[in-house]
Short mmCIF file of C-alpha atoms in Angstrom, two decimals:
data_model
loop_
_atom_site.label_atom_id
_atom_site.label_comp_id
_atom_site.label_asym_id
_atom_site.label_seq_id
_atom_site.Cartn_x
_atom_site.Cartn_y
_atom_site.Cartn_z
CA UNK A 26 -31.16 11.68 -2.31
CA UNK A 27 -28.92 12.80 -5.39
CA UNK A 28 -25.27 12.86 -6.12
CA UNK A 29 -25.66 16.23 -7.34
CA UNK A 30 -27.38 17.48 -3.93
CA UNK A 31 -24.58 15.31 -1.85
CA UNK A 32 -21.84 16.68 -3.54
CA UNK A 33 -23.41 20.64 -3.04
CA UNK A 34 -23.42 19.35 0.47
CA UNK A 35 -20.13 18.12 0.71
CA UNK A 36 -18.54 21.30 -0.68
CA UNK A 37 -20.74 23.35 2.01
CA UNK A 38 -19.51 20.65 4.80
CA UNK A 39 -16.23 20.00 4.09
CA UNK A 40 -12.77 20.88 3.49
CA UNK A 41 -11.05 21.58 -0.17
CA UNK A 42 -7.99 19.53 1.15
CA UNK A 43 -10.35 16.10 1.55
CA UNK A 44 -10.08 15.25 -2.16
CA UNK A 45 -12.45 13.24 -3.62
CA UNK A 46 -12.03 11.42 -7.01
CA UNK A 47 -15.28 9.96 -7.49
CA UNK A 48 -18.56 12.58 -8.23
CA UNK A 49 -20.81 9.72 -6.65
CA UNK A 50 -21.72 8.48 -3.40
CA UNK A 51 -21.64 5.07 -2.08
CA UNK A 52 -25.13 3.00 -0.67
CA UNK A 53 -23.97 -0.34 -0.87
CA UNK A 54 -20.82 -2.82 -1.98
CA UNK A 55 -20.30 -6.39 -2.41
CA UNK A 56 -16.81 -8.18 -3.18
CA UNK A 57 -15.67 -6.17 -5.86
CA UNK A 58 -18.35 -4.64 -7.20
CA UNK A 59 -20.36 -0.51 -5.53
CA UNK A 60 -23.82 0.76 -5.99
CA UNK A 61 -23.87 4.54 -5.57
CA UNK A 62 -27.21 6.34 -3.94
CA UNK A 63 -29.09 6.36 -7.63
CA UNK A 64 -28.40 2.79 -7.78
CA UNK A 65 -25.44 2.70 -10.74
CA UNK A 66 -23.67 -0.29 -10.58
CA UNK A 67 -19.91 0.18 -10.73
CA UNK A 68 -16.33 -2.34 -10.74
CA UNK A 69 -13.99 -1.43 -7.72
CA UNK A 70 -10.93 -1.65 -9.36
CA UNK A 71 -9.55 0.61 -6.66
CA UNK A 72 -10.45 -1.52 -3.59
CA UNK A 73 -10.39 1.74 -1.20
CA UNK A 74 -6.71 2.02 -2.41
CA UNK A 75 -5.82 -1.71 -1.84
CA UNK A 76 -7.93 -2.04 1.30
CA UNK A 77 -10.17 -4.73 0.28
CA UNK A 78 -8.29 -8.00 -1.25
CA UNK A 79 -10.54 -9.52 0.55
CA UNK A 80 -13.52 -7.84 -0.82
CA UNK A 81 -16.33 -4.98 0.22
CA UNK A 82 -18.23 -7.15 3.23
CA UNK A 83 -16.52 -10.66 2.91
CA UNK A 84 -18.62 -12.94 4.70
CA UNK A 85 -15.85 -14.73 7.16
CA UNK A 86 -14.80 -11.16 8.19
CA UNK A 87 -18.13 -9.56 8.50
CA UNK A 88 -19.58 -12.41 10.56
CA UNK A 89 -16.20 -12.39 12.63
CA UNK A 90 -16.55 -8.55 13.46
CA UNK A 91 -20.65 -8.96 14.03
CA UNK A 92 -19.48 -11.64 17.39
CA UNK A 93 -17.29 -9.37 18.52
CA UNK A 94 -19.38 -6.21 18.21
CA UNK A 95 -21.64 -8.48 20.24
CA UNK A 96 -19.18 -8.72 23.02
CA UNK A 97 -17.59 -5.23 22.95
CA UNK A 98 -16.61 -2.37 21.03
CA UNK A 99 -13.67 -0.88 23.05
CA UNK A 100 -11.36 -0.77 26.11
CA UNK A 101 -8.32 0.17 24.91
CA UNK A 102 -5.75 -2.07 24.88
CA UNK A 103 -3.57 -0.35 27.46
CA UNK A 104 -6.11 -0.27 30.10
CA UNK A 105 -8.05 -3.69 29.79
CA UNK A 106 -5.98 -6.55 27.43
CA UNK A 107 -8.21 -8.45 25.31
CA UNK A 108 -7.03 -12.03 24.16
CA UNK A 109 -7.26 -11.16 20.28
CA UNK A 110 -4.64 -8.53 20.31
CA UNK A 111 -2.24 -11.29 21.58
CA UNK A 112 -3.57 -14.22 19.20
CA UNK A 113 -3.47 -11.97 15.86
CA UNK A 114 0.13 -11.04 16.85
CA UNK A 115 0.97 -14.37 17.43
CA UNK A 116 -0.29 -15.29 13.45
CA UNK A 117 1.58 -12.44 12.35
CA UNK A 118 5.15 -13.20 14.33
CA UNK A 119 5.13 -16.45 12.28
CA UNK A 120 3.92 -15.68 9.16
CA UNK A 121 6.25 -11.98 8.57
CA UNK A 122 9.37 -12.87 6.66
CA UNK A 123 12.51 -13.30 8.91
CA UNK A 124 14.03 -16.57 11.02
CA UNK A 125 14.43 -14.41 14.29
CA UNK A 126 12.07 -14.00 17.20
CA UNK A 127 9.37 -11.20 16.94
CA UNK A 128 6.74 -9.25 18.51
CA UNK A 129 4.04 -7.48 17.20
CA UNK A 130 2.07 -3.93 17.94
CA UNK A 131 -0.70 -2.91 16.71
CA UNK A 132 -2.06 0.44 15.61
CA UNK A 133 -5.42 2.26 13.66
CA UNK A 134 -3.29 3.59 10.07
CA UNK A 135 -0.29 3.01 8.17
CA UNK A 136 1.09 6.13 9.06
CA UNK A 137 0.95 4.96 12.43
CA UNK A 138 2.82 1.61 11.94
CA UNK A 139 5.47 3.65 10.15
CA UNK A 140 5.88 6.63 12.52
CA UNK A 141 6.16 4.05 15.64
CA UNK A 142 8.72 2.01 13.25
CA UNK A 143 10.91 5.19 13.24
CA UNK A 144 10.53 5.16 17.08
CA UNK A 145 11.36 2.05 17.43
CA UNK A 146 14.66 2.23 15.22
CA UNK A 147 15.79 5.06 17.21
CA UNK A 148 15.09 3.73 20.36
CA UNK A 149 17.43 0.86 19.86
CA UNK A 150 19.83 2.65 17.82
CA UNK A 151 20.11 5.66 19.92
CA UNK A 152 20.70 7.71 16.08
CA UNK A 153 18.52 10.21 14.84
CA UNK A 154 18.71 10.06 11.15
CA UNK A 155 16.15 7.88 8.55
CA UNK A 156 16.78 7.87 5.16
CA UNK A 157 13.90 7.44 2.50
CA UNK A 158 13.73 6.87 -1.14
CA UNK A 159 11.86 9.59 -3.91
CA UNK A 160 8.55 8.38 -5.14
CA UNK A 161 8.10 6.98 -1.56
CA UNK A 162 4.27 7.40 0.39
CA UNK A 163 4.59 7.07 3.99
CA UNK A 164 1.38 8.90 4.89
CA UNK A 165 -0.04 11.93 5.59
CA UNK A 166 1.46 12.80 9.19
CA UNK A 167 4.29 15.34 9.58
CA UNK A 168 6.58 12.46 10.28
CA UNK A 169 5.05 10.25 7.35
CA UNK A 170 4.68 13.95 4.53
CA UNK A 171 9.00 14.13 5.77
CA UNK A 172 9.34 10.37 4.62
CA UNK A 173 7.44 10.97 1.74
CA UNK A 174 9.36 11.42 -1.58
CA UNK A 175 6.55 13.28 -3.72
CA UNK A 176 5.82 16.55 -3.00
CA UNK A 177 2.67 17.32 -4.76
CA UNK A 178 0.02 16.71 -3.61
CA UNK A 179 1.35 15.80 -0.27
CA UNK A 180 3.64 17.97 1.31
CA UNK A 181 2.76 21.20 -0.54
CA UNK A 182 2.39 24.37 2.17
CA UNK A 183 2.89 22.29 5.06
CA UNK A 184 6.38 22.62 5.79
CA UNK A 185 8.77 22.94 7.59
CA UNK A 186 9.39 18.78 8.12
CA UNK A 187 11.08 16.52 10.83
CA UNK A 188 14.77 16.90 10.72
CA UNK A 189 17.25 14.42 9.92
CA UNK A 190 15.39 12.91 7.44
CA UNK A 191 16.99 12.59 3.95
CA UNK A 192 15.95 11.27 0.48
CA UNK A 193 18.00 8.70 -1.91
CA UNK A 194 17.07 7.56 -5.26
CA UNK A 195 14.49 4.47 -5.91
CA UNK A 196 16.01 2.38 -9.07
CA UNK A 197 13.54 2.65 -11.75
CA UNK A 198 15.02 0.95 -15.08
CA UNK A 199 12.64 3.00 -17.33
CA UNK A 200 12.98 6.08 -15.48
CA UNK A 201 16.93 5.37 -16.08
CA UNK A 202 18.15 5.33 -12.38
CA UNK A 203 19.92 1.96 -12.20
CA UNK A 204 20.87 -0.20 -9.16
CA UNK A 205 24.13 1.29 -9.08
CA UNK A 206 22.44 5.01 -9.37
CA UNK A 207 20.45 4.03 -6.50
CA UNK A 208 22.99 2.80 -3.67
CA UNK A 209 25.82 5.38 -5.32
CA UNK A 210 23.06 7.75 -3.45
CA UNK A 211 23.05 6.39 -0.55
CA UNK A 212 26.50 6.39 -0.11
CA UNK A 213 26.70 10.76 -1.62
CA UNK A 214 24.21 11.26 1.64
CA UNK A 215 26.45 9.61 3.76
CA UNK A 216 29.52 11.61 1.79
CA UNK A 217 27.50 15.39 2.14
CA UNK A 218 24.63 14.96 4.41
CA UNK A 219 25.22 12.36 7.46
CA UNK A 220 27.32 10.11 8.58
CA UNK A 221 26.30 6.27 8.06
CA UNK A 222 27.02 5.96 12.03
CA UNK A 223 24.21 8.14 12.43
CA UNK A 224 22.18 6.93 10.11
CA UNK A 225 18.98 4.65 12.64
CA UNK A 226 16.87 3.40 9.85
CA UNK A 227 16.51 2.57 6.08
CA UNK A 228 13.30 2.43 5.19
CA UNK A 229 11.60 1.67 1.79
CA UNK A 230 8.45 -0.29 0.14
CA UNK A 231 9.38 -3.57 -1.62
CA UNK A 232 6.98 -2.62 -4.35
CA UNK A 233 6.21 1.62 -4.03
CA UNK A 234 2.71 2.43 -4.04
CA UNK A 235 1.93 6.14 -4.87
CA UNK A 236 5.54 6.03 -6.67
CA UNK A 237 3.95 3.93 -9.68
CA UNK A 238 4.16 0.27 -8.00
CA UNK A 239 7.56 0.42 -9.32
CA UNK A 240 9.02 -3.09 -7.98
CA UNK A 241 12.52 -3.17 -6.19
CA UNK A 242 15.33 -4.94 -7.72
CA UNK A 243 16.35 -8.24 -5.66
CA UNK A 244 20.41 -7.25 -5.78
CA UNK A 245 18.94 -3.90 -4.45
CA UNK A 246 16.96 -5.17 -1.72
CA UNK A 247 20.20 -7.76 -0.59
CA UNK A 248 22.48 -4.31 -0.95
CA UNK A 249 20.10 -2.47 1.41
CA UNK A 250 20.51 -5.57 3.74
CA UNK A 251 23.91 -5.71 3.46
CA UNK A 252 23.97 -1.61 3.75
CA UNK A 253 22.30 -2.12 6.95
CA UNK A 254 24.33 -4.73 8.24
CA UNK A 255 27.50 -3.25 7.59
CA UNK A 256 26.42 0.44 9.62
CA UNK A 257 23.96 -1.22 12.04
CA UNK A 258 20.78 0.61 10.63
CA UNK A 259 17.78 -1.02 11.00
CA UNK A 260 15.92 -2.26 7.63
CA UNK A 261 12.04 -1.31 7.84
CA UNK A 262 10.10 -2.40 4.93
CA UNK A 263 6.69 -0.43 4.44
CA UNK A 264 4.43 -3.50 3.26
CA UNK A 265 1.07 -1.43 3.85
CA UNK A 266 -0.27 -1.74 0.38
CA UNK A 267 1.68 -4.93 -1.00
CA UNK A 268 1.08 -7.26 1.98
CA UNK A 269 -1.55 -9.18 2.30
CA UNK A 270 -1.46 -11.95 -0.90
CA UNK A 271 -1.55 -8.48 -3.64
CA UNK A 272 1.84 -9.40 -4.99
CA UNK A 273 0.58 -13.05 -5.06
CA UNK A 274 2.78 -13.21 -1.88
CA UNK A 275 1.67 -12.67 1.71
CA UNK A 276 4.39 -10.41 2.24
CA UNK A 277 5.93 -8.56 -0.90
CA UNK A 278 9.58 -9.09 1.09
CA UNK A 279 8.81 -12.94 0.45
CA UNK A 280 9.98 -12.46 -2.70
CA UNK A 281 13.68 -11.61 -1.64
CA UNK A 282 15.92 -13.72 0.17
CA UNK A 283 16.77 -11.76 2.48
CA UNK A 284 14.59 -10.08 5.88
CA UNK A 285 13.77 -6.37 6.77
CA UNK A 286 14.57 -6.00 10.57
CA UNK A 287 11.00 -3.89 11.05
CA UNK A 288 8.03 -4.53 8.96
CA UNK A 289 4.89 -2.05 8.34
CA UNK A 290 1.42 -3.49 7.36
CA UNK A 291 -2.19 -2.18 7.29
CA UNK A 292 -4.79 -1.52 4.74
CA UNK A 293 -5.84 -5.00 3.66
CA UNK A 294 -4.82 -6.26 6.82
CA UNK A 295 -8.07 -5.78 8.37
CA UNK A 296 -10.50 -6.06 4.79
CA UNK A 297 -11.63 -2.72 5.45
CA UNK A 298 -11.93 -1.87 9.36
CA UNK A 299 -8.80 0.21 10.87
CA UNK A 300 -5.96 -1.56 12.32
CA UNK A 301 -1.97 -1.40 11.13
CA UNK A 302 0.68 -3.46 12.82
CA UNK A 303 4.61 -3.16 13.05
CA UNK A 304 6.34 -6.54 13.22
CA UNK A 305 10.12 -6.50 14.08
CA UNK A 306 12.74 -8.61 16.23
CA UNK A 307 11.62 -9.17 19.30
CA UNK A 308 14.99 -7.28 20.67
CA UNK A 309 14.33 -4.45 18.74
CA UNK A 310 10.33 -4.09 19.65
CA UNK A 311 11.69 -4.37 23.62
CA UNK A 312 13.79 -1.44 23.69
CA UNK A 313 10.89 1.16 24.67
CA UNK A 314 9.24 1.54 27.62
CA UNK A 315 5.98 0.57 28.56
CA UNK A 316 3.72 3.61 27.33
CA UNK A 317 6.00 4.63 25.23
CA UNK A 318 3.59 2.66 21.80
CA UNK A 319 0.27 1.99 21.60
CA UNK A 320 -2.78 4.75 21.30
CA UNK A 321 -6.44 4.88 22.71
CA UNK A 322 -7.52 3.16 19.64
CA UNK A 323 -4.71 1.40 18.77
CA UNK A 324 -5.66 -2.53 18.03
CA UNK A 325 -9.29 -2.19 18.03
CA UNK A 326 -11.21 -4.94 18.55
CA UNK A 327 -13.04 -4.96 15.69
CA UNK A 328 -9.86 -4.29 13.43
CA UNK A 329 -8.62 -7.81 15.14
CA UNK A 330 -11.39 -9.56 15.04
CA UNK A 331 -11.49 -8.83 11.29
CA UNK A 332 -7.72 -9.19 10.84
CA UNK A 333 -8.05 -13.07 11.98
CA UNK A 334 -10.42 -13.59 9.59
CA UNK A 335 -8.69 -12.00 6.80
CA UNK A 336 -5.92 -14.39 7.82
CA UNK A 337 -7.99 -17.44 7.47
CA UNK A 338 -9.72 -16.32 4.22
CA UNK A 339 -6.51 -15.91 2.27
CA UNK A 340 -5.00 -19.70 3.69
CA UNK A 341 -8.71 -21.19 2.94
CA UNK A 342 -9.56 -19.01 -0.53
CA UNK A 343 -6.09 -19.80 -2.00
CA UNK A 344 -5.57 -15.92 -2.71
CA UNK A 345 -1.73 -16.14 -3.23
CA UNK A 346 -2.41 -18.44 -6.17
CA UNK A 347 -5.70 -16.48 -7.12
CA UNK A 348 -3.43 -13.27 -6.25
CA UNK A 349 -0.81 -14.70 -9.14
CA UNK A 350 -3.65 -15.76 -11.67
CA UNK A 351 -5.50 -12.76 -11.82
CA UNK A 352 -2.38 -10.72 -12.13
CA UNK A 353 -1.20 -12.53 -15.26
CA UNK A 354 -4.33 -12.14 -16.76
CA UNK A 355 -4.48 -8.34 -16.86
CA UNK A 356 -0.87 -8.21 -17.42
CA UNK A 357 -1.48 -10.63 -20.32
CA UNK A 358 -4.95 -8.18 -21.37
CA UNK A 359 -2.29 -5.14 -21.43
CA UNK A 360 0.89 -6.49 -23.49
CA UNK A 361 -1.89 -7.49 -26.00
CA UNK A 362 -3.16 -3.82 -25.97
CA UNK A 363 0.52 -2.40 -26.84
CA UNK A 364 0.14 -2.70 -30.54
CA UNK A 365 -3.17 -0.37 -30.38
CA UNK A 366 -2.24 1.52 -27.96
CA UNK A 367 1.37 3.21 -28.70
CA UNK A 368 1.12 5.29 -25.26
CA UNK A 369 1.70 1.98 -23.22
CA UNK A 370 5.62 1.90 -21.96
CA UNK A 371 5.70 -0.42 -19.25
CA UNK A 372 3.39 -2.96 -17.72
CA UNK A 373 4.77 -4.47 -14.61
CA UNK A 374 3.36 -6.67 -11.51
CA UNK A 375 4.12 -9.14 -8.64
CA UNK A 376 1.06 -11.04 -8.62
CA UNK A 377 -1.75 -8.94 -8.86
CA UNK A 378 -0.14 -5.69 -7.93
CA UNK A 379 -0.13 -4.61 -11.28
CA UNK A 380 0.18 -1.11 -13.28
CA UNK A 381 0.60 0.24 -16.29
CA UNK A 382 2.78 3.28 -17.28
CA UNK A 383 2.11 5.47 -19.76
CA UNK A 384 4.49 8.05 -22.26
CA UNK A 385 3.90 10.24 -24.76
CA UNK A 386 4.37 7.83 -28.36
CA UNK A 387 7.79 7.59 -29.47
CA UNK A 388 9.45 9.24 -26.40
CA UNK A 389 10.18 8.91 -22.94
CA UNK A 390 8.00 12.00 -21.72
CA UNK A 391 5.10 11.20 -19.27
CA UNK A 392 1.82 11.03 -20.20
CA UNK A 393 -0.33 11.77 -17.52
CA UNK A 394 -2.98 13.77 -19.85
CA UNK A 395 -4.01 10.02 -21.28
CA UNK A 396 -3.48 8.66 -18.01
CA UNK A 397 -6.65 10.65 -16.73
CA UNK A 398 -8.54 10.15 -19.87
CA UNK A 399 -8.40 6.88 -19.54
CA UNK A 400 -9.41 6.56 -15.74
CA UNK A 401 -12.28 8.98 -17.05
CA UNK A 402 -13.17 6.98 -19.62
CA UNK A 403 -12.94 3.95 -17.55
CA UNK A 404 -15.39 5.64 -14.94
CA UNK A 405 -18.18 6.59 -17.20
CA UNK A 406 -18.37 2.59 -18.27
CA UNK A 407 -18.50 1.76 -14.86
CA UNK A 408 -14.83 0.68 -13.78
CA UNK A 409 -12.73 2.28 -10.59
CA UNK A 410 -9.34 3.35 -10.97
CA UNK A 411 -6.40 5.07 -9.71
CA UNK A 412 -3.67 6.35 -11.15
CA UNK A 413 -0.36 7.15 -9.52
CA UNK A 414 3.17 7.80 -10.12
CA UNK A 415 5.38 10.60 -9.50
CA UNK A 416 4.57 11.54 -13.00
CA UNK A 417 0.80 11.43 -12.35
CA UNK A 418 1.34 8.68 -15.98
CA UNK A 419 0.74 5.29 -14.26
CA UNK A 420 -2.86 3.08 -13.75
CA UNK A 421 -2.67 1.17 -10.99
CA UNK A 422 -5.15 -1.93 -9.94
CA UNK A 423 -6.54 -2.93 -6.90
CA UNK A 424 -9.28 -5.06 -7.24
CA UNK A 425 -10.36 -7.73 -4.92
CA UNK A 426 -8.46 -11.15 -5.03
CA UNK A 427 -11.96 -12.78 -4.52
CA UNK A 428 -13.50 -10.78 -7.71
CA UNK A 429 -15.89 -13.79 -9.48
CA UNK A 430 -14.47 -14.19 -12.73
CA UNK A 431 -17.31 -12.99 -14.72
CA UNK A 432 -17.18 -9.58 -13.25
CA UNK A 433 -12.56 -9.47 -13.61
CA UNK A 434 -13.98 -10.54 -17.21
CA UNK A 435 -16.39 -7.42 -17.50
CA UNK A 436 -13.85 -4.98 -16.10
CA UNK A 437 -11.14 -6.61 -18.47
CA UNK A 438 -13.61 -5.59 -21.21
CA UNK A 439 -13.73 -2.38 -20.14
CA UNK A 440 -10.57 -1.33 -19.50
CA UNK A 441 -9.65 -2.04 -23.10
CA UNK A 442 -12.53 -0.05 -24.13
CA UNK A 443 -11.19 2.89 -21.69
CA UNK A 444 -7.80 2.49 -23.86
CA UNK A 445 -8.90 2.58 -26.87
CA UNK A 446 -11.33 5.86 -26.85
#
């Protein structure tokens, strides 16, 4: 079995639309680092787009989902309860940012978490409208593509979108959209588009993702709250790729003072099995009737049985601490790199959700040509990588919190190597 002939088949089997960075196939993975079926050897810098922090095929959380495949597989939740669904939501009442009661649901993706979020604001608000910020990813669902602020390659021929959904600027310093920029949009949609009264939910990431893990400003964040407060919106915050100890944090909202009323998680969540969760006031999460969330497969057993351990790996591992050291180590590697390397215009991070944004020298105009050639470069040494932005100009990392320090070392080496071809 070849690449090449897996790839011929893949193009025969499957759908343009399922894009695929990586020309190679996968056979086996451990912590941080992928064999492919020829048996190269690469660093998953990528962690199936910050899936793993916990590593491909932890031990705690492999073992953890072996009992329970042991004991069963399925029953959906709705039919027959199973004690797990109530004891992970129990963990993650207490350990989501915000002094306030709370419940818990549970779903399989993050564009699940977020659509029922949207339901859930409604519900209790009894208002249609959501606004969104541009350079946001919400998912891949019509309701999640509307959310979405970045059109290409996301939303691009499948129009037209869920109403009532509108779009306000994300501040981004080096972009030149200020704080004031940001909220003096809010308050132009509420001016020309919709009312504030109407207005059910704000929702936003604490650090965006896809939008170039550009970090939100804390006056920002305690605006939005304030925002909210003052209308009665609801405040989700989208936490599906920074929670989970990347920002050196469990939550990336930890890092404000203030509480979203609605919080969205998945991805690392379960280190690599399918399972999201919304988190919100208990008041809030009561409003709908019963039926009205869940899903066949929503809170699988195995995505709760790996959850748990998850938990208890980041509390016994130290991974906020390891989250933090790690991060100032590449961010350290880069800002050493920006006398070679005259493309580099921002390197930014909470913890170790770190990236690094590139421009064409001497001016503020995107590079994403050198981004590429750089994740290409990267690839053919061995190292994963993702890039991201609106721009398409921004590296982003996601490797494993529990990476052994020889092999961050080895990528490090790398990834300066990558640079400077």
């Amino acid at each position: 079995m070849s690449n090449k002939d897996l790839m011929q088949r893949k193009a025969d089997a499957t759908p343009r639309g399922v894009g695929v960075m990586c020309t190679f196939f996968a056979d086996k993975a451990k912590n941080a680092e992928v064999w492919d079926v020829e048996g190269n050897r690469y660093i998953d810098f990528a962690g199936g787009i910050g899936v793993l922090n916990t590593g491909h095929l932890h031990a705690k959380v492999q073992a953890a989902v072996a009992e329970q495949l042991n004991r069963f597989s399925h029953t959906s939740y709705s039919i027959i309860p199973y004690e797990s669904y109530v004891s992970v939501a129990e963990k993650l009442n207490q350990l989501t940012p915000g002094n306030f009661a709370k419940k818990t649901a549970f779903f399989s993706t993050g564009a699940e978490a977020v659509e029922n979020a949207i339901k859930v604001a409604r519900a209790a608000t009894g208002r249609p409208g959501v606004i969104a910020f541009g350079g946001a990813f919400h998912g891949r669902t019509m309701l999640g593509m509307a959310l979405t602020g970045k059109v290409a390659p996301y939303k691009i021929g499948f129009g037209p979108f869920v109403g009532e959904i509108y779009h306000a600027a994300y501040p981004n310093a080096l972009h030149g959209v200020s704080v004031e920029d940001s909220l003096a949009s809010i308050e132009k949609l509420f001016k020309f588009d919709i009312e504030a009264k109407r207005v059910a939910a704000i929702i936003f990431e604490p650090v965006q993702g896809e939008g170039g893990f550009n970090i939100a400003p804390t006056e920002w964040v305690v605006a939005l709250r304030q925002l909210c407060d003052a209308h009665g919106i609801v405040l989700i915050a989208d936490e599906v790729q920074a929670g989970f100890a990347r920002t050196g944090k469990l939550f990336a909202m930890e890092h404000y003072p203030v509480a979203p009323d609605l919080t969205t998680m998945a991805k690392s969540l379960a280190g690599g099995f399918p399972l999201s969760a919304l988190v919100g006031k208990a008041e809030l999460m009561d409003v709908s009737a019963p039926g009205a969330l869940g899903g066949t497969y929503a809170g699988s057993p195995l995505g709760l049985a790996a959850a748990g351990a998850v938990i208890d790996v980041i509390r016994e591992e130290n991974l906020l601490e390891r989250s933090n050291k790690l991060g100032d180590l590449l961010k350290e590697k880069l800002h050493s790199l920006k006398r070679d390397i005259p493309q580099i215009a921002d390197v930014r991070g909470l913890g170790a959700m770190v990236a690094v944004e590139f421009n064409q020298p001497g001016t503020h105009q995107p590079d994403a040509e050198f981004t590429k050639k750089v994740q290409s470069k990267a690839l053919e040494s061995g190292l994963i990588l993702l890039t991201c932005g609106v721009y398409g100009n921004v590296l982003r990392f996601l490797f494993p919190l529990t990476i052994e320090d020889e092999i961050f070392a080895e990528a490090l080496a790398k990834l300066e190597a990558a640079l400077k071809a």
